[in-house]
Amino acid sequence: MFSSRPPCNVGDSVTDVETPALLVCLKKLEQNLNTLKEAMKSFPSVKLRPHAKTHKCAMLARLQIQSGAVGLCCQKLTEAEALVQGGIQDVLLSNQVINKKKLLRLASLAKSAHIAVCVDSERNIEDLSEAAKTLDVMLDIVIEVNVGGFRCGVEPGPDVARLAKKVMSLSNIRFKGLHCYNGRNQHIRSLADRQTAVNEVIEKTKLALSALKESEIECNYVTGGGTGTFHLEAASEVFTEVQPGSYVFMDVDYGLNLDGEEKFVSEFQQSLYILSTVQSVAENRAIVDVGLKAVSLDSGVPTVKNSGDQVYISGGDEHGVIVPPGDLKVGDQLWLIPGHCDPTVNMHEWIVGMRDGRVESIWPIGGKGPGI
Amino acid sequence: MFSSRPPCNVGDSVTDVETPALLVCLKKLEQNLNTLKEAMKSFPSVKLRPHAKTHKCAMLARLQIQSGAVGLCCQKLTEAEALVQGGIQDVLLSNQVINKKKLLRLASLAKSAHIAVCVDSERNIEDLSEAAKTLDVMLDIVIEVNVGGFRCGVEPGPDVARLAKKVMSLSNIRFKGLHCYNGRNQHIRSLADRQTAVNEVIEKTKLALSALKESEIECNYVTGGGTGTFHLEAASEVFTEVQPGSYVFMDVDYGLNLDGEEKFVSEFQQSLYILSTVQSVAENRAIVDVGLKAVSLDSGVPTVKNSGDQVYISGGDEHGVIVPPGDLKVGDQLWLIPGHCDPTVNMHEWIVGMRDGRVESIWPIGGKGPGI
């Protein structure tokens, strides 16, 4: 029913891949996995739980486990299902799951894997306990704290202790700790400003921990941080776990964080591309088959790999305009570097892994979609 | 492998639909189909070929055929495949298909349906003829003309005749006519300005027709126009076919065209919603489970149905922030009106059709994806 045909076969030359296709340079991907593994050696007491919202792909998650991760994070139930079905044993759903049918689906995953989930309301905690009881499983509960993102999460203070007590009062659920993440901080350009922003996260996290301590509730799990800040949270002596996600792929937006003073982010390599084909050439432009249904423009347009002076201009839903056209001919392939990796990956169904110009792997993006 | 579970069952109450889900009010959809059917009676010599890039759904395409369409347009090969597999007999792919493997897939569809495709280069015409010969089918070829969009298409002049002659010189392909479309014109706010823009399209189209006439090439097919301008092209006595797409669903952006002087666009009703669930409530905000992976923000944020003063602020990839929170509680559903229908639909896998608060149909979006 769905257009789930892969765009190539293993062994194909990259030039034979049908487009638009999501292409990953496996060497660069492996470098990124290794760079993070090495970086984490500076923080021996901090665990690594990469975020799978970036790739939604169990095959890639397994490489992350092989590279030292204790488990994966994800943001949607469909992602958790794809990860567990793909063999991941330990998953934190770093978001709230509300609907009762969904809570049963979540509890069902705990039959096969260790499952934790974030909460920020009492009713949700009650519903989680009910669902876990129904299926006779144990769910770990992580309280989400608003550490400055003003999205989900309770304020760092008495509400944290109130929710923890609520968790401890009910069966089949277990208080695990705190989720303290501010996504916006990842993209603050200068390291100094990012450190300042993370200091606020750390202060608020300490407030939340104090509230627990005042209520004599033990807490030895604090998770958060992303590709732009994980080393700052890891160095805080407050966080016990970090959640970088985009580091596997990188994108134009993260590239703007590279200001020369950067300790880790600048070491991650661009591994992700959108492979496009030139479908039309005119005097002043070439048109490629990648528009905003194949590359997310939320954080800016893609750049063109090895482009010289060529830039991508949005051509709407299905087209990109490349100016100047240079020597481009109809049928030529262009490699585009997406502005924002996560939502771009979500528009595709397969990750084509390539090495030395050949397709080595074709991984399904099993958790893709709006996250029902 | 893919998260292709539908978000509900037929017969469910809408309040039981798991979210994020794409919801269509069937009454409004039917009204829109009927409004267009009635509108086309003003132009008895002009045919209707709605554009399926909006919905990518064969079940909806079949309703369009039942409502007077002679066939469908689509923009990607995967959409053409979904339409033909879903029973549509006549499909114009209003875009270039380049890769030779793709051309064989296109030719294969001509075994089951009447297939036309746009071209703007000689080499592509040769490749199309080869593919059609290989599979012993006939493909109709439509020459795309740049009528002011500066995307694909040859300039209106001798190049049009050159390409038409090329088509006529080769076997298994047949010159059908001209594709003259400028997407940007659809969204020009005032009808007067839109008419001015369409006049330019019409003038350029006449130039292209003159070039054909000078070469004694007969042409009795000119296709173009969208939801915002179809009635202008239809009234031009130059266009023989129009291609509105968004009229079935509408969106916030098209809503901005409603300036009181509008003849047709203002009659189309908003039928499409993103159903979301409140997952978190704080003093100054509520958070819903629809972010930019479930609603495209390229033409602005969604609005909230029956919201009073509540607005949606982007909360990133997976969240939307609703302010003020009003009486919203965790678990409440909100209906969001997407800024831009086409790329939003492309992020989903199912269209949930509802009537009187119940789910009546669940249609797969078979042509979804980047369009490999």
XYZ file of C-alpha atoms in Angstrom:
744
model
C 0.000 0.000 0.000
C 2.800 2.386 0.913
C 5.613 3.491 -1.302
C 8.095 1.567 0.769
C 10.331 0.401 -2.059
C 13.968 1.023 -1.276
C 15.666 3.384 -3.725
C 18.468 0.936 -4.609
C 20.004 -2.467 -3.967
C 23.003 -3.309 -1.841
C 26.049 -3.276 -4.105
C 24.717 -0.565 -6.411
C 26.898 2.352 -7.287
C 25.643 5.497 -5.557
C 25.068 6.958 -9.000
C 22.406 4.280 -9.537
C 20.392 5.198 -6.445
C 16.942 6.533 -7.329
C 16.234 9.925 -5.846
C 15.286 11.652 -3.595
C 17.192 9.368 -1.234
C 18.663 9.725 2.223
C 22.331 8.869 1.967
C 24.708 8.227 4.854
C 28.457 8.044 4.502
C 29.193 5.056 6.744
C 32.816 6.056 7.369
C 31.705 9.435 8.688
C 28.933 7.823 10.712
C 31.433 5.429 12.284
C 33.769 8.328 12.998
C 30.947 10.115 14.786
C 30.084 7.062 16.863
C 33.733 6.745 17.800
C 34.211 10.458 18.513
C 31.360 10.336 21.019
C 32.634 7.104 22.558
C 36.034 8.726 23.063
C 34.458 11.931 24.397
C 32.474 9.983 26.990
C 35.751 8.625 28.422
C 36.235 12.093 29.926
C 33.120 11.495 32.001
C 33.480 7.960 33.366
C 30.509 8.243 35.729
C 28.112 9.499 33.061
C 26.179 7.100 30.849
C 25.356 7.566 27.189
C 21.773 7.135 25.945
C 21.649 8.557 22.402
C 18.382 10.011 21.146
C 16.713 8.016 18.385
C 14.313 10.819 17.426
C 17.073 11.804 14.990
C 17.125 8.565 13.013
C 14.127 6.460 14.186
C 16.097 3.461 12.960
C 16.783 0.335 15.019
C 19.706 -0.732 12.836
C 21.503 2.516 13.609
C 20.489 2.290 17.273
C 22.214 -1.072 17.465
C 25.461 0.481 16.248
C 25.072 3.039 19.035
C 24.665 0.268 21.610
C 27.770 -1.444 20.201
C 29.522 1.874 20.611
C 28.942 2.142 24.331
C 25.356 3.353 24.767
C 23.400 1.870 27.694
C 20.141 2.251 25.795
C 18.269 4.679 23.580
C 15.941 7.624 24.046
C 12.996 8.217 21.786
C 10.269 10.830 21.575
C 7.249 8.947 20.248
C 5.589 5.621 20.965
C 5.988 4.497 17.352
C 9.732 5.085 17.722
C 9.825 3.002 20.905
C 7.980 0.209 19.099
C 10.431 0.300 16.191
C 13.415 0.215 18.565
C 12.137 -2.667 20.692
C 11.051 -4.608 17.616
C 14.568 -4.018 16.291
C 16.253 -5.514 19.328
C 16.946 -2.542 21.612
C 16.665 -3.705 25.225
C 16.502 -0.401 27.090
C 14.412 2.551 25.923
C 13.520 5.856 27.568
C 10.537 7.567 25.972
C 11.530 11.136 26.851
C 8.026 12.493 26.406
C 4.502 12.021 27.761
C 2.245 9.254 26.462
C -1.378 10.138 27.206
C -4.028 8.089 25.425
C -5.010 4.882 27.288
C -4.714 2.677 24.211
C -1.225 4.066 23.740
C -0.362 3.367 27.376
C -1.247 -0.278 26.834
C 0.998 -0.335 23.751
C 3.786 1.158 25.870
C 3.240 -1.358 28.647
C 3.270 -4.156 26.102
C 6.805 -3.163 25.101
C 7.890 -3.739 28.702
C 7.288 -7.453 28.100
C 10.315 -7.395 25.807
C 12.539 -4.564 26.997
C 13.291 -2.217 29.851
C 10.987 0.779 29.339
C 11.032 4.180 31.010
C 8.763 7.128 30.226
C 8.517 10.792 31.198
C 5.573 12.274 33.113
C 4.543 15.696 34.324
C 1.007 15.148 35.653
C -0.592 13.006 38.373
C -3.362 11.669 36.177
C -0.846 10.376 33.661
C 0.992 8.581 36.472
C -2.241 6.890 37.541
C -2.980 5.833 33.974
C 0.544 4.449 33.567
C 0.172 2.378 36.719
C -3.170 1.025 35.480
C -1.749 0.074 32.086
C 1.295 -1.582 33.653
C -0.952 -3.497 36.061
C -3.187 -4.658 33.218
C -0.229 -6.229 31.443
C 1.634 -7.212 34.636
C 4.793 -5.297 33.794
C 7.000 -2.737 35.539
C 7.521 0.709 34.001
C 10.210 3.147 35.101
C 8.911 6.668 35.536
C 11.038 9.746 34.912
C 9.730 13.130 35.990
C 10.185 15.814 33.368
C 11.308 19.148 34.792
C 10.972 22.500 33.017
C 14.592 23.647 33.042
C 14.022 26.657 30.802
C 12.501 25.242 27.628
C 8.946 26.117 28.741
C 7.532 23.149 26.933
C 6.614 20.065 28.978
C 7.750 19.482 32.553
C 6.859 20.642 36.050
C 8.617 23.542 37.707
C 11.731 22.600 39.701
C 10.350 22.651 43.225
C 7.697 20.932 45.353
C 5.830 19.609 42.282
C 8.755 17.316 41.556
C 8.512 15.716 44.989
C 4.715 15.559 44.758
C 4.900 13.591 41.482
C 7.683 11.330 42.780
C 5.569 10.477 45.815
C 2.619 9.785 43.576
C 4.743 7.354 41.552
C 5.964 5.642 44.716
C 2.400 5.231 45.956
C 1.256 3.147 43.014
C 2.000 -0.370 41.819
C 3.805 -1.553 38.685
C 5.602 1.751 38.278
C 8.893 2.850 39.806
C 10.426 6.308 40.289
C 13.622 6.406 38.264
C 14.726 10.041 38.308
C 14.585 13.324 36.407
C 14.547 14.430 32.790
C 16.080 17.907 32.449
C 16.487 18.950 28.821
C 16.317 22.238 26.949
C 16.468 21.677 23.205
C 17.019 25.306 22.307
C 20.363 25.359 24.105
C 21.848 22.933 21.584
C 21.862 25.565 18.870
C 23.290 28.549 20.746
C 26.225 29.479 18.556
C 29.025 30.347 20.958
C 30.268 27.817 23.469
C 30.429 30.489 26.173
C 26.758 31.406 25.688
C 25.832 27.751 25.590
C 27.681 27.171 28.865
C 25.723 30.050 30.407
C 22.463 28.512 29.211
C 23.423 25.073 30.506
C 24.360 26.624 33.857
C 20.709 27.665 34.143
C 19.655 24.090 33.354
C 22.022 22.808 36.026
C 20.768 25.300 38.610
C 17.166 24.355 37.958
C 18.058 20.676 38.085
C 19.689 21.222 41.463
C 16.491 22.900 42.676
C 14.515 19.850 41.596
C 16.982 17.536 43.339
C 16.791 19.658 46.528
C 13.015 19.351 46.514
C 13.354 15.576 46.344
C 15.960 15.573 49.108
C 13.736 17.667 51.354
C 11.123 14.967 50.964
C 13.763 12.308 51.599
C 13.337 10.848 48.144
C 16.498 9.312 46.762
C 17.359 10.223 43.185
C 20.431 8.954 41.385
C 19.343 9.416 37.795
C 19.328 12.717 35.907
C 19.203 12.609 32.120
C 19.424 15.355 29.495
C 21.736 17.179 27.108
C 22.022 17.004 23.348
C 24.659 17.103 20.654
C 25.459 20.758 21.312
C 25.694 20.573 25.099
C 26.161 16.953 26.233
C 29.750 17.611 27.361
C 28.555 20.495 29.522
C 25.850 18.466 31.264
C 28.269 15.531 31.521
C 30.812 17.728 33.304
C 28.213 19.136 35.713
C 28.417 16.353 38.332
C 24.610 16.598 38.396
C 23.703 14.686 35.248
C 24.201 10.914 35.270
C 23.280 10.379 31.630
C 23.351 12.348 28.354
C 21.213 12.077 25.212
C 22.959 13.414 22.089
C 21.114 12.482 18.901
C 22.096 14.573 15.898
C 25.813 13.751 16.288
C 25.389 10.679 14.100
C 24.350 12.752 11.079
C 24.914 16.491 11.762
C 23.359 19.226 9.593
C 23.824 22.786 8.354
C 22.345 24.219 11.542
C 24.718 22.337 13.840
C 27.505 23.310 11.479
C 26.896 26.917 12.496
C 27.954 25.970 16.046
C 31.486 25.395 14.800
C 33.192 28.536 15.921
C 36.653 27.236 16.543
C 36.376 27.262 20.312
C 34.288 24.109 20.306
C 35.577 21.052 22.088
C 33.353 18.246 20.813
C 30.692 19.432 18.392
C 33.247 20.456 15.790
C 34.674 16.943 15.736
C 31.435 15.431 14.470
C 31.388 15.039 10.700
C 28.564 15.637 8.257
C 27.517 12.077 7.342
C 23.974 12.702 6.042
C 22.994 13.834 2.563
C 19.899 14.044 0.439
C 20.741 12.623 -2.926
C 18.959 14.582 -5.653
C 18.811 14.461 -9.440
C 18.889 17.388 -11.836
C 15.618 17.245 -13.779
C 15.767 20.503 -15.712
C 18.453 22.986 -16.730
C 17.934 26.505 -18.036
C 20.295 29.392 -18.714
C 20.200 30.735 -15.161
C 19.181 27.736 -13.047
C 19.080 23.995 -12.605
C 16.166 22.221 -10.944
C 16.588 19.224 -8.647
C 13.904 16.773 -7.528
C 14.166 17.631 -3.817
C 11.666 20.120 -2.422
C 10.193 20.638 0.996
C 8.540 17.206 0.960
C 12.022 15.631 0.945
C 14.132 18.055 2.984
C 12.856 20.035 5.966
C 13.386 23.778 5.595
C 12.533 24.635 9.226
C 16.162 25.494 10.033
C 17.068 26.852 6.618
C 17.700 25.505 3.140
C 20.176 22.730 2.429
C 23.634 23.487 1.157
C 25.162 21.780 -1.863
C 28.157 19.501 -1.253
C 31.257 20.576 -3.197
C 29.150 23.297 -4.750
C 31.578 26.144 -5.206
C 29.226 29.099 -5.483
C 26.036 27.132 -6.105
C 23.173 27.631 -3.684
C 19.840 25.885 -3.182
C 16.729 28.068 -3.299
C 13.385 26.607 -2.326
C 11.371 25.632 -5.373
C 8.341 24.582 -3.362
C 7.028 21.168 -2.416
C 8.848 19.042 -4.969
C 11.623 21.157 -6.483
C 14.852 22.842 -5.544
C 16.391 25.612 -7.628
C 20.202 25.558 -7.960
C 21.862 28.812 -8.980
C 24.040 29.299 -10.857
C 23.581 26.083 -12.867
C 27.286 25.876 -13.744
C 27.977 22.742 -15.776
C 25.020 20.786 -14.432
C 23.229 18.544 -16.915
C 19.866 16.817 -16.695
C 20.456 13.512 -14.910
C 23.390 14.708 -12.790
C 23.195 13.930 -9.100
C 23.704 16.550 -6.391
C 24.348 15.828 -2.720
C 22.462 18.191 -0.449
C 23.311 18.763 3.225
C 20.007 19.227 5.082
C 19.416 22.288 7.249
C 17.941 20.143 10.037
C 18.567 16.406 10.138
C 15.758 15.092 12.384
C 12.652 16.245 10.467
C 14.373 15.566 7.146
C 15.028 11.923 8.067
C 11.361 11.671 9.098
C 10.325 12.432 5.496
C 12.114 9.342 4.198
C 11.651 5.607 4.573
C 15.157 4.252 4.066
C 18.664 5.208 5.081
C 21.058 4.244 2.299
C 24.484 3.547 3.780
C 27.382 3.909 1.389
C 31.110 3.323 1.471
C 33.573 4.122 -1.294
C 30.775 5.022 -3.689
C 28.819 1.760 -3.239
C 25.644 0.968 -1.330
C 26.563 -1.169 1.675
C 23.334 -1.091 3.693
C 19.684 -0.115 3.329
C 18.043 0.450 6.708
C 14.313 1.007 7.188
C 13.363 4.095 9.193
C 10.927 1.988 11.188
C 9.806 4.709 13.601
C 9.102 7.334 10.957
C 5.904 9.321 10.766
C 3.973 11.716 12.968
C 4.241 9.351 15.922
C 0.750 7.949 16.417
C 8.494 -2.667 9.343
C 6.865 0.743 9.028
C 4.599 2.374 11.540
C 1.643 1.957 9.237
C -0.964 1.214 11.876
C -4.075 3.294 11.375
C -4.867 5.603 14.297
C -8.403 4.265 14.789
C -11.081 1.893 13.548
C -14.095 2.680 11.424
C -16.981 3.413 13.763
C -14.814 4.913 16.499
C -15.766 8.198 18.012
C -13.357 10.922 16.873
C -12.403 11.366 20.517
C -10.977 7.820 20.422
C -8.638 8.500 17.489
C -4.974 8.231 18.491
C -2.992 11.337 17.661
C -1.384 12.966 15.753
C -3.908 12.074 13.073
C -4.997 13.624 9.808
C -8.722 14.187 10.035
C -11.054 15.074 7.169
C -14.594 16.256 7.620
C -16.328 14.265 4.871
C -19.263 16.661 4.587
C -16.919 19.560 3.921
C -14.885 17.440 1.515
C -18.045 16.524 -0.385
C -19.078 20.170 -0.442
C -15.720 21.062 -1.950
C -16.006 18.378 -4.610
C -19.464 19.662 -5.446
C -18.477 23.336 -5.416
C -15.793 22.622 -7.997
C -18.129 20.486 -10.089
C -20.624 23.346 -10.146
C -17.913 25.893 -10.881
C -16.717 23.907 -13.883
C -20.202 24.188 -15.436
C -19.268 27.808 -16.198
C -16.536 26.500 -18.482
C -18.145 23.700 -20.487
C -15.210 23.290 -22.867
C -12.627 22.999 -20.080
C -11.834 19.675 -18.467
C -11.043 19.062 -14.814
C -7.940 17.074 -13.822
C -7.420 17.623 -10.070
C -3.913 17.462 -8.698
C -3.224 14.496 -6.439
C 0.029 15.932 -5.054
C -2.242 17.390 -2.361
C -3.597 14.090 -1.050
C -1.574 11.294 -2.726
C -4.574 9.079 -2.030
C -6.314 6.905 -4.628
C -9.513 6.620 -2.574
C -9.909 10.395 -2.642
C -8.912 10.510 -6.319
C -11.781 8.147 -7.092
C -14.236 10.553 -5.473
C -12.807 13.263 -7.714
C -13.383 11.101 -10.791
C -16.957 10.451 -9.617
C -17.302 14.202 -9.316
C -16.526 14.946 -12.934
C -12.738 14.765 -13.262
C -11.362 13.272 -16.490
C -8.284 12.012 -14.671
C -5.715 13.067 -12.107
C -2.436 14.945 -12.094
C 0.421 13.935 -9.858
C 3.921 15.224 -9.259
C 5.963 12.121 -8.435
C 6.269 8.624 -9.853
C 5.339 7.045 -6.511
C 2.106 9.068 -6.614
C 1.359 7.839 -10.138
C 1.945 4.273 -8.988
C -0.408 4.701 -6.024
C -3.109 6.220 -8.247
C -2.935 3.542 -10.947
C -2.780 0.769 -8.344
C -5.865 2.376 -6.791
C -7.877 2.249 -10.001
C -7.288 5.649 -11.625
C -7.330 5.189 -15.418
C -5.867 8.481 -16.603
C -2.860 10.139 -14.968
C -0.728 13.118 -15.986
C 2.624 13.228 -14.199
C 3.092 17.011 -14.338
C 6.831 16.832 -13.773
C 9.950 15.335 -15.325
C 10.953 11.714 -14.678
C 14.654 11.298 -15.372
C 16.273 8.108 -14.125
C 16.050 5.198 -16.615
C 14.818 2.715 -14.011
C 12.094 5.186 -13.147
C 11.176 5.590 -16.802
C 10.593 1.841 -17.017
C 8.379 2.041 -13.924
C 6.445 4.849 -15.599
C 6.104 2.907 -18.837
C 4.920 -0.102 -16.870
C 1.983 1.925 -15.568
C 0.899 2.517 -19.158
C 0.041 -1.190 -19.320
C -2.833 -0.442 -16.932
C -3.773 3.204 -17.467
C -3.473 6.168 -19.779
C -0.220 7.906 -18.801
C 1.072 11.335 -19.776
C 4.255 12.988 -18.529
C 5.911 16.404 -18.779
C 9.262 17.011 -20.476
C 11.551 19.957 -21.033
C 14.667 18.383 -22.581
C 15.442 16.362 -25.730
C 17.433 13.681 -23.958
C 14.517 12.970 -21.626
C 12.227 12.584 -24.662
C 14.622 10.046 -26.171
C 14.782 8.117 -22.908
C 10.981 8.111 -22.645
C 10.652 6.716 -26.141
C 13.181 3.984 -25.315
C 11.382 2.998 -22.118
C 7.999 2.948 -23.847
C 9.438 0.839 -26.673
C 10.974 -1.601 -24.207
C 7.575 -2.258 -22.654
C 5.610 -1.815 -25.899
C 3.367 0.936 -24.569
C 2.365 4.422 -25.695
C 3.124 7.448 -23.512
C 1.606 10.885 -24.026
C 4.150 13.666 -23.806
C 3.329 17.136 -22.524
C 5.869 19.921 -22.972
C 6.344 22.006 -19.879
C 6.631 25.738 -20.568
C 8.137 28.305 -18.207
C 5.228 30.705 -17.845
C 6.806 32.784 -15.101
C 7.567 30.300 -12.320
C 11.230 29.965 -13.390
C 11.332 26.393 -12.236
C 11.102 23.659 -14.874
C 9.960 24.263 -18.432
C 11.355 25.637 -21.679
C 10.900 29.256 -22.682
C 7.743 29.959 -24.697
C 9.171 30.175 -28.206
C 11.052 28.044 -30.713
C 12.164 25.535 -28.045
C 8.561 24.424 -27.652
C 8.311 23.551 -31.344
C 11.742 21.920 -31.281
C 10.707 19.580 -28.470
C 7.327 18.832 -30.060
C 9.072 17.853 -33.286
C 11.446 15.670 -31.316
C 8.487 13.882 -29.749
C 6.831 13.404 -33.120
C 10.030 11.945 -34.549
C 10.179 9.045 -32.116
C 8.115 5.902 -31.615
C 5.883 4.903 -28.691
C 5.451 8.495 -27.571
C 2.886 11.025 -28.743
C 2.804 14.830 -28.486
C -0.197 15.746 -26.358
C 0.145 19.460 -25.648
C 1.460 22.013 -23.165
C 1.771 22.278 -19.385
C 1.654 25.955 -18.324
C 1.532 26.344 -14.545
C 2.863 28.897 -12.082
C 2.362 27.705 -8.522
C 3.204 31.024 -6.912
C 0.194 32.689 -8.522
C -2.181 30.562 -6.458
C -1.319 32.423 -3.289
C -1.427 36.032 -4.488
C -3.878 37.561 -2.048
C -6.055 39.869 -4.127
C -8.046 38.528 -7.028
C -7.089 41.536 -9.153
C -3.369 40.897 -8.659
C -3.905 37.219 -9.298
C -5.702 38.020 -12.558
C -2.748 40.186 -13.589
C -0.358 37.333 -12.855
C -2.503 34.844 -14.742
C -2.656 37.232 -17.692
C 1.114 36.868 -17.926
C 0.725 33.078 -17.877
C -1.850 33.329 -20.645
C 0.350 35.615 -22.754
C 3.299 33.251 -22.431
C 1.089 30.301 -23.225
C -0.085 32.079 -26.386
C 3.552 32.612 -27.376
C 4.178 28.897 -26.975
C 1.097 28.069 -29.044
C 2.195 30.528 -31.744
C 5.577 28.826 -31.940
C 3.836 25.505 -32.508
C 1.527 27.029 -35.113
C 4.467 28.520 -36.984
C 5.843 25.005 -37.230
C 2.413 23.718 -38.268
C 2.121 21.566 -35.178
C -1.422 21.102 -34.010
C -2.028 21.567 -30.281
C -5.416 21.218 -28.650
C -4.358 20.523 -25.083
C -3.171 23.150 -22.599
C -3.247 22.266 -18.913
C -2.510 24.327 -15.787
C -4.065 26.395 -13.018
C -4.533 25.600 -9.347
C -7.044 26.166 -6.582
C -6.361 29.902 -6.486
C -6.513 30.565 -10.229
C -8.262 27.694 -12.027
C -11.276 29.856 -12.868
C -9.003 32.441 -14.478
C -7.207 29.917 -16.666
C -10.542 28.224 -17.399
C -12.009 31.513 -18.622
C -8.973 32.279 -20.810
C -10.107 30.341 -23.921
C -6.506 29.144 -24.082
C -6.506 26.460 -21.406
C -8.383 23.248 -22.131
C -7.874 21.688 -18.707
C -7.331 22.872 -15.108
C -5.574 21.209 -12.168
C -6.793 22.459 -8.770
C -5.583 20.298 -5.908
C -5.819 21.985 -2.523
C -9.554 22.721 -2.917
C -10.406 19.346 -1.398
C -8.772 20.248 1.945
C -7.858 23.974 2.009
C -5.457 25.445 4.605
C -4.588 28.599 6.528
C -2.551 29.957 3.633
C -5.385 29.600 1.103
C -7.683 31.071 3.729
C -5.705 34.310 3.400
C -6.922 34.534 -0.222
C -10.441 35.111 1.029
C -10.760 38.825 0.595
C -14.440 39.140 -0.143
C -14.016 39.749 -3.844
C -13.292 36.089 -4.513
C -15.531 34.155 -6.856
C -14.626 30.532 -6.196
C -11.813 30.109 -3.699
C -13.881 31.509 -0.846
C -16.540 28.847 -1.421
C -14.164 26.009 -0.594
C -14.426 24.913 3.023
C -11.688 23.907 5.439
C -12.097 20.105 5.600
C -8.637 19.077 6.849
C -7.445 19.057 10.444
C -4.576 17.657 12.441
C -6.031 16.043 15.508
C -3.739 16.620 18.483
C -3.803 15.715 22.172
C -2.854 17.935 25.085
C 0.033 16.185 26.825
C 1.054 18.819 29.369
C -0.524 21.882 30.942
C 1.245 24.626 32.888
C 0.122 27.983 34.169
C 0.868 29.862 30.970
C 0.740 27.191 28.270
C -0.562 23.836 27.125
C 1.527 21.454 25.043
C 0.100 19.340 22.222
C 1.693 16.325 20.547
C 1.922 17.926 17.090
C 5.222 19.505 16.107
C 6.916 20.082 12.804
C 7.153 16.352 12.099
C 3.325 16.220 11.957
C 2.368 19.606 10.496
C 4.405 21.502 7.917
C 5.320 25.012 9.016
C 6.584 26.179 5.601
C 3.578 28.476 5.107
C 3.126 29.390 8.763
C 1.893 27.727 11.934
C -1.476 26.017 12.179
C -4.443 27.765 13.711
C -6.602 26.194 16.404
C -10.217 25.395 15.484
C -12.755 27.171 17.706
C -9.840 28.532 19.676
C -11.023 31.945 20.769
C -7.739 33.660 21.529
C -5.557 30.557 21.634
C -2.631 30.397 19.243
C -0.188 27.665 18.289
C 3.511 28.445 18.698
C 6.087 26.034 17.330
C 7.472 23.817 20.069
C 9.957 22.113 17.766
C 9.913 18.718 16.125
C 7.325 16.962 18.283
C 5.506 19.632 20.289
C 3.184 22.573 19.815
C 2.728 25.245 22.448
C -0.827 26.577 22.913
C -1.185 29.947 24.614
C -3.073 30.839 26.623
C -3.946 27.378 27.964
C -7.484 28.409 28.908
C -9.381 25.443 30.333
C -7.340 22.823 28.521
C -6.629 19.618 30.456
C -4.170 16.830 29.780
C -5.892 14.414 27.408
C -8.066 17.020 25.671
C -8.042 16.957 21.890
C -7.407 20.037 19.771
C -8.137 20.348 16.054
C -5.404 22.205 14.213
C -5.834 23.762 10.760
C -2.543 23.300 8.901
C -0.749 26.266 7.353
C -0.088 24.306 4.148
C -2.077 21.189 3.345
C 0.106 19.371 0.784
C 3.344 18.876 2.755
C 1.364 18.260 5.952
C -0.570 15.392 4.378
C 2.751 13.988 3.168
C 3.874 13.582 6.793
C 1.002 11.197 7.546
C 0.034 7.714 6.437
C -3.742 7.712 6.806
C -6.591 10.095 6.133
C -9.284 9.582 8.760
C -12.656 10.538 7.309
C -15.293 11.506 9.830
C -18.953 12.391 9.780
C -21.033 13.506 12.750
C -18.187 12.784 15.159
C -17.615 9.185 14.004
C -14.899 7.641 11.859
C -16.435 6.634 8.534
C -13.353 5.888 6.446
C -9.611 5.331 6.847
C -7.752 5.883 3.592
C -4.079 5.066 3.095
C -1.956 7.899 1.677
C -0.418 5.461 -0.779
C 1.743 7.958 -2.653
C 3.277 9.556 0.410
C 6.986 10.110 0.855
C 9.758 11.996 -0.892
C 8.732 10.522 -4.244
C 11.453 8.041 -5.139
